[in-house]
PDB file of C-alpha atoms and ligand atoms in Angstrom:
ATOM      1  CA  MET A 275      38.164 150.710  92.580  1.00  0.00           C
ATOM      2  CA  SER A 276      34.364 150.705  92.647  1.00  0.00           C
ATOM      3  CA  GLU A 277      32.347 151.236  95.857  1.00  0.00           C
ATOM      4  CA  GLU A 278      31.549 147.547  95.930  1.00  0.00           C
ATOM      5  CA  ASN A 279      35.134 146.398  95.525  1.00  0.00           C
ATOM      6  CA  ALA A 280      36.257 148.787  98.264  1.00  0.00           C
ATOM      7  CA  HIS A 281      33.952 147.045 100.737  1.00  0.00           C
ATOM      8  CA  ARG A 282      35.764 144.781 103.189  1.00  0.00           C
ATOM      9  CA  PRO A 283      33.653 141.640 103.669  1.00  0.00           C
ATOM     10  CA  SER A 284      32.843 140.733 107.244  1.00  0.00           C
ATOM     11  CA  VAL A 285      31.796 137.393 108.737  1.00  0.00           C
ATOM     12  CA  LEU A 286      30.810 136.491 112.308  1.00  0.00           C
ATOM     13  CA  PHE A 287      30.609 132.837 113.386  1.00  0.00           C
ATOM     14  CA  VAL A 288      28.211 131.984 116.196  1.00  0.00           C
ATOM     15  CA  CYS A 289      27.919 128.830 118.326  1.00  0.00           C
ATOM     16  CA  LEU A 290      26.564 128.355 121.856  1.00  0.00           C
ATOM     17  CA  GLY A 291      29.531 129.015 124.146  1.00  0.00           C
ATOM     18  CA  ASN A 292      32.105 130.620 121.769  1.00  0.00           C
ATOM     19  CA  ILE A 293      34.798 128.379 123.230  1.00  0.00           C
ATOM     20  CA  CYS A 294      34.724 125.216 121.064  1.00  0.00           C
ATOM     21  CA  ARG A 295      33.320 125.457 117.522  1.00  0.00           C
ATOM     22  CA  SER A 296      33.096 129.126 116.508  1.00  0.00           C
ATOM     23  CA  PRO A 297      36.695 129.999 117.511  1.00  0.00           C
ATOM     24  CA  LEU A 298      37.846 127.167 115.218  1.00  0.00           C
ATOM     25  CA  ALA A 299      35.645 128.542 112.418  1.00  0.00           C
ATOM     26  CA  GLU A 300      37.126 132.001 112.993  1.00  0.00           C
ATOM     27  CA  ALA A 301      40.660 130.579 112.844  1.00  0.00           C
ATOM     28  CA  ALA A 302      39.948 128.553 109.705  1.00  0.00           C
ATOM     29  CA  LEU A 303      38.503 131.539 107.835  1.00  0.00           C
ATOM     30  CA  ARG A 304      41.318 133.869 108.954  1.00  0.00           C
ATOM     31  CA  HIS A 305      43.778 131.305 107.577  1.00  0.00           C
ATOM     32  CA  ALA A 306      41.871 130.713 104.302  1.00  0.00           C
ATOM     33  CA  ALA A 307      41.282 134.444 103.680  1.00  0.00           C
ATOM     34  CA  GLU A 308      44.941 135.229 104.247  1.00  0.00           C
ATOM     35  CA  ALA A 309      46.011 132.453 101.893  1.00  0.00           C
ATOM     36  CA  ALA A 310      43.628 133.839  99.250  1.00  0.00           C
ATOM     37  CA  GLY A 311      44.810 137.438  99.789  1.00  0.00           C
ATOM     38  CA  LEU A 312      41.288 138.452 100.832  1.00  0.00           C
ATOM     39  CA  ASP A 313      41.112 141.328 103.328  1.00  0.00           C
ATOM     40  CA  MET A 314      38.222 140.593 105.678  1.00  0.00           C
ATOM     41  CA  GLU A 315      36.837 141.299 109.134  1.00  0.00           C
ATOM     42  CA  ILE A 316      36.331 137.975 110.939  1.00  0.00           C
ATOM     43  CA  ASP A 317      35.105 137.322 114.471  1.00  0.00           C
ATOM     44  CA  SER A 318      33.165 134.778 116.539  1.00  0.00           C
ATOM     45  CA  ALA A 319      30.635 134.924 119.377  1.00  0.00           C
ATOM     46  CA  GLY A 320      28.277 132.754 121.398  1.00  0.00           C
ATOM     47  CA  THR A 321      24.528 132.928 121.869  1.00  0.00           C
ATOM     48  CA  ALA A 322      25.192 132.334 125.597  1.00  0.00           C
ATOM     49  CA  SER A 323      27.289 134.579 127.883  1.00  0.00           C
ATOM     50  CA  TRP A 324      28.601 131.813 130.193  1.00  0.00           C
ATOM     51  CA  HIS A 325      32.206 131.971 129.000  1.00  0.00           C
ATOM     52  CA  THR A 326      32.573 135.710 128.304  1.00  0.00           C
ATOM     53  CA  GLY A 327      36.214 136.773 128.425  1.00  0.00           C
ATOM     54  CA  LYS A 328      37.543 133.216 128.554  1.00  0.00           C
ATOM     55  CA  ALA A 329      40.048 131.685 126.125  1.00  0.00           C
ATOM     56  CA  PRO A 330      38.819 128.863 123.873  1.00  0.00           C
ATOM     57  CA  ASP A 331      38.519 125.348 125.321  1.00  0.00           C
ATOM     58  CA  PRO A 332      42.026 123.809 125.655  1.00  0.00           C
ATOM     59  CA  ARG A 333      40.946 121.053 123.246  1.00  0.00           C
ATOM     60  CA  SER A 334      40.100 123.657 120.572  1.00  0.00           C
ATOM     61  CA  CYS A 335      43.425 125.418 121.215  1.00  0.00           C
ATOM     62  CA  ALA A 336      45.298 122.105 120.871  1.00  0.00           C
ATOM     63  CA  ASP A 337      43.467 121.232 117.683  1.00  0.00           C
ATOM     64  CA  ALA A 338      44.110 124.618 116.060  1.00  0.00           C
ATOM     65  CA  LEU A 339      47.771 124.432 117.061  1.00  0.00           C
ATOM     66  CA  LYS A 340      47.994 121.027 115.424  1.00  0.00           C
ATOM     67  CA  HIS A 341      47.090 122.871 112.215  1.00  0.00           C
ATOM     68  CA  GLY A 342      49.613 125.646 112.878  1.00  0.00           C
ATOM     69  CA  ILE A 343      47.202 128.260 114.279  1.00  0.00           C
ATOM     70  CA  ASP A 344      47.420 129.763 117.774  1.00  0.00           C
ATOM     71  CA  ILE A 345      43.954 130.717 119.060  1.00  0.00           C
ATOM     72  CA  SER A 346      44.895 130.849 122.762  1.00  0.00           C
ATOM     73  CA  ARG A 347      44.462 134.648 122.858  1.00  0.00           C
ATOM     74  CA  TYR A 348      40.922 134.656 121.487  1.00  0.00           C
ATOM     75  CA  ALA A 349      38.372 135.787 124.103  1.00  0.00           C
ATOM     76  CA  ALA A 350      34.759 134.598 124.194  1.00  0.00           C
ATOM     77  CA  ARG A 351      31.919 137.092 123.917  1.00  0.00           C
ATOM     78  CA  GLN A 352      28.166 136.999 123.487  1.00  0.00           C
ATOM     79  CA  VAL A 353      26.568 138.051 120.187  1.00  0.00           C
ATOM     80  CA  THR A 354      25.018 141.556 120.330  1.00  0.00           C
ATOM     81  CA  ALA A 355      22.275 143.411 118.449  1.00  0.00           C
ATOM     82  CA  GLY A 356      25.015 145.604 116.958  1.00  0.00           C
ATOM     83  CA  ASP A 357      26.594 142.566 115.294  1.00  0.00           C
ATOM     84  CA  PHE A 358      23.598 142.372 112.938  1.00  0.00           C
ATOM     85  CA  GLN A 359      24.537 145.812 111.549  1.00  0.00           C
ATOM     86  CA  ARG A 360      28.306 145.420 111.732  1.00  0.00           C
ATOM     87  CA  PHE A 361      28.684 142.119 109.828  1.00  0.00           C
ATOM     88  CA  ASP A 362      27.665 141.252 106.245  1.00  0.00           C
ATOM     89  CA  ARG A 363      27.181 137.635 107.240  1.00  0.00           C
ATOM     90  CA  ILE A 364      26.491 135.820 110.484  1.00  0.00           C
ATOM     91  CA  VAL A 365      27.023 132.084 110.278  1.00  0.00           C
ATOM     92  CA  GLY A 366      25.489 129.727 112.871  1.00  0.00           C
ATOM     93  CA  LEU A 367      27.302 126.482 113.603  1.00  0.00           C
ATOM     94  CA  ASP A 368      24.102 124.472 114.140  1.00  0.00           C
ATOM     95  CA  ALA A 369      20.355 124.786 113.633  1.00  0.00           C
ATOM     96  CA  ALA A 370      19.732 125.821 117.253  1.00  0.00           C
ATOM     97  CA  ASN A 371      22.290 128.625 116.959  1.00  0.00           C
ATOM     98  CA  LEU A 372      20.671 129.767 113.710  1.00  0.00           C
ATOM     99  CA  ALA A 373      17.169 129.684 115.262  1.00  0.00           C
ATOM    100  CA  ASP A 374      18.446 131.767 118.215  1.00  0.00           C
ATOM    101  CA  LEU A 375      20.034 134.253 115.801  1.00  0.00           C
ATOM    102  CA  ARG A 376      16.782 134.606 113.853  1.00  0.00           C
ATOM    103  CA  ARG A 377      14.917 135.148 117.124  1.00  0.00           C
ATOM    104  CA  ILE A 378      17.173 137.948 118.371  1.00  0.00           C
ATOM    105  CA  ALA A 379      17.875 139.622 114.984  1.00  0.00           C
ATOM    106  CA  PRO A 380      16.778 143.264 114.932  1.00  0.00           C
ATOM    107  CA  VAL A 381      14.159 144.045 112.275  1.00  0.00           C
ATOM    108  CA  LYS A 382      16.599 146.093 110.191  1.00  0.00           C
ATOM    109  CA  ALA A 383      19.527 143.670 110.251  1.00  0.00           C
ATOM    110  CA  LYS A 384      22.182 144.085 107.560  1.00  0.00           C
ATOM    111  CA  ALA A 385      23.682 140.650 108.114  1.00  0.00           C
ATOM    112  CA  ARG A 386      22.681 137.700 105.978  1.00  0.00           C
ATOM    113  CA  LEU A 387      22.227 134.630 108.191  1.00  0.00           C
ATOM    114  CA  SER A 388      23.288 131.133 107.185  1.00  0.00           C
ATOM    115  CA  LEU A 389      24.225 127.719 108.548  1.00  0.00           C
ATOM    116  CA  LEU A 390      27.936 126.906 108.413  1.00  0.00           C
ATOM    117  CA  LEU A 391      27.606 123.632 106.516  1.00  0.00           C
ATOM    118  CA  ASP A 392      25.428 125.340 103.883  1.00  0.00           C
ATOM    119  CA  HIS A 393      28.792 126.600 102.614  1.00  0.00           C
ATOM    120  CA  VAL A 394      30.037 123.028 102.002  1.00  0.00           C
ATOM    121  CA  PRO A 395      28.616 121.385  98.873  1.00  0.00           C
ATOM    122  CA  GLY A 396      26.856 118.135  99.814  1.00  0.00           C
ATOM    123  CA  MET A 397      26.556 119.005 103.533  1.00  0.00           C
ATOM    124  CA  GLU A 398      23.824 121.659 103.308  1.00  0.00           C
ATOM    125  CA  GLY A 399      21.410 121.769 106.242  1.00  0.00           C
ATOM    126  CA  GLN A 400      23.655 119.751 108.575  1.00  0.00           C
ATOM    127  CA  ASP A 401      24.850 120.765 112.034  1.00  0.00           C
ATOM    128  CA  VAL A 402      28.416 121.055 113.226  1.00  0.00           C
ATOM    129  CA  GLU A 403      27.907 118.792 116.239  1.00  0.00           C
ATOM    130  CA  ASP A 404      28.945 120.220 119.594  1.00  0.00           C
ATOM    131  CA  PRO A 405      32.221 118.491 120.617  1.00  0.00           C
ATOM    132  CA  TYR A 406      32.116 119.939 124.180  1.00  0.00           C
ATOM    133  CA  TYR A 407      30.957 116.760 125.934  1.00  0.00           C
ATOM    134  CA  GLY A 408      32.987 114.292 123.846  1.00  0.00           C
ATOM    135  CA  GLY A 409      36.632 113.390 123.290  1.00  0.00           C
ATOM    136  CA  PRO A 410      39.376 115.071 121.230  1.00  0.00           C
ATOM    137  CA  GLU A 411      38.301 113.293 118.016  1.00  0.00           C
ATOM    138  CA  GLY A 412      35.164 115.479 117.958  1.00  0.00           C
ATOM    139  CA  PHE A 413      37.366 118.566 117.689  1.00  0.00           C
ATOM    140  CA  GLU A 414      39.153 117.082 114.688  1.00  0.00           C
ATOM    141  CA  THR A 415      35.761 116.524 113.000  1.00  0.00           C
ATOM    142  CA  THR A 416      34.859 120.139 113.808  1.00  0.00           C
ATOM    143  CA  TRP A 417      38.144 121.326 112.302  1.00  0.00           C
ATOM    144  CA  ALA A 418      37.598 119.358 109.083  1.00  0.00           C
ATOM    145  CA  GLN A 419      34.102 120.854 108.726  1.00  0.00           C
ATOM    146  CA  VAL A 420      35.005 124.473 109.500  1.00  0.00           C
ATOM    147  CA  ARG A 421      38.033 124.254 107.190  1.00  0.00           C
ATOM    148  CA  GLN A 422      35.834 123.171 104.283  1.00  0.00           C
ATOM    149  CA  ALA A 423      33.276 125.880 105.064  1.00  0.00           C
ATOM    150  CA  ALA A 424      36.044 128.496 105.220  1.00  0.00           C
ATOM    151  CA  GLN A 425      37.175 127.484 101.740  1.00  0.00           C
ATOM    152  CA  GLY A 426      33.565 127.685 100.529  1.00  0.00           C
ATOM    153  CA  LEU A 427      33.096 131.141 102.030  1.00  0.00           C
ATOM    154  CA  VAL A 428      36.335 132.427 100.517  1.00  0.00           C
ATOM    155  CA  ALA A 429      35.227 131.145  97.115  1.00  0.00           C
ATOM    156  CA  GLU A 430      31.773 132.768  97.495  1.00  0.00           C
ATOM    157  CA  LEU A 431      33.218 136.083  98.655  1.00  0.00           C
ATOM    158  CA  SER A 432      35.893 136.103  95.926  1.00  0.00           C
ATOM    159  CA  VAL A 433      33.174 135.616  93.276  1.00  0.00           C
ATOM    160  CA  ALA A 434      31.017 138.326  94.901  1.00  0.00           C
ATOM    161  CA  ARG A 435      33.932 140.758  94.636  1.00  0.00           C
ATOM    162  CA  GLY A 436      34.589 139.705  91.038  1.00  0.00           C
TER     163      GLY A 436
HETATM  164  P1  4NP B 796      30.514 125.659 121.721  1.00  0.00           P
HETATM  165  O1  4NP B 796      30.488 124.445 122.775  1.00  0.00           O
HETATM  166  O2  4NP B 796      29.087 126.151 121.590  1.00  0.00           O
HETATM  167  O3  4NP B 796      31.000 125.015 120.474  1.00  0.00           O
HETATM  168  O4  4NP B 796      31.451 126.712 122.273  1.00  0.00           O
HETATM  169  C1  4NP B 796      29.991 124.560 124.082  1.00  0.00           C
HETATM  170  C2  4NP B 796      30.759 125.172 125.046  1.00  0.00           C
HETATM  171  C3  4NP B 796      30.290 125.243 126.348  1.00  0.00           C
HETATM  172  C4  4NP B 796      29.070 124.700 126.666  1.00  0.00           C
HETATM  173  C5  4NP B 796      28.293 124.095 125.695  1.00  0.00           C
HETATM  174  C6  4NP B 796      28.759 124.035 124.398  1.00  0.00           C
HETATM  175  N1  4NP B 796      28.612 124.760 128.028  1.00  0.00           N
HETATM  176  O5  4NP B 796      27.564 124.154 128.316  1.00  0.00           O
HETATM  177  O6  4NP B 796      29.258 125.413 128.837  1.00  0.00           O
END
């Protein structure tokens, strides 16, 4: 196996609170990578520290469970400077998250930054809207979007590994 093929791809998803959107993105990519037989490091974090240590929002947990995935043991954390060296890719859920990531990125960051919906053909440049203040249907929209992005990322990373 070549050096490049031996590398385990790593992706960090980042939203604001790390309790609604990014845990669902983490769950969707874990599921898609496993289904594709792709060994990866996957995590999520928030730009804010408000919910550090807390489980995902009960509405995110319920939505993931509806799709057969238990995320109730995930714990929120804030993104760190070290994440920019540890991960190959850091994916912001919306434009504000991405702008915050660009602002705090160390000069010598390894991670390539992108917007989550840039990984869904036809949805480039769009935000995953924050479902925090709305009803349960918003979480289902989030799930549909992160699931498509997870499939896109798996396809991109599978091609990159050739
Ligand atoms: P998230 O949603 O960024 O998708 O985790 C939010 C969670 C909490 C808050 C805002 C957004 N909050 O204001 O506490």
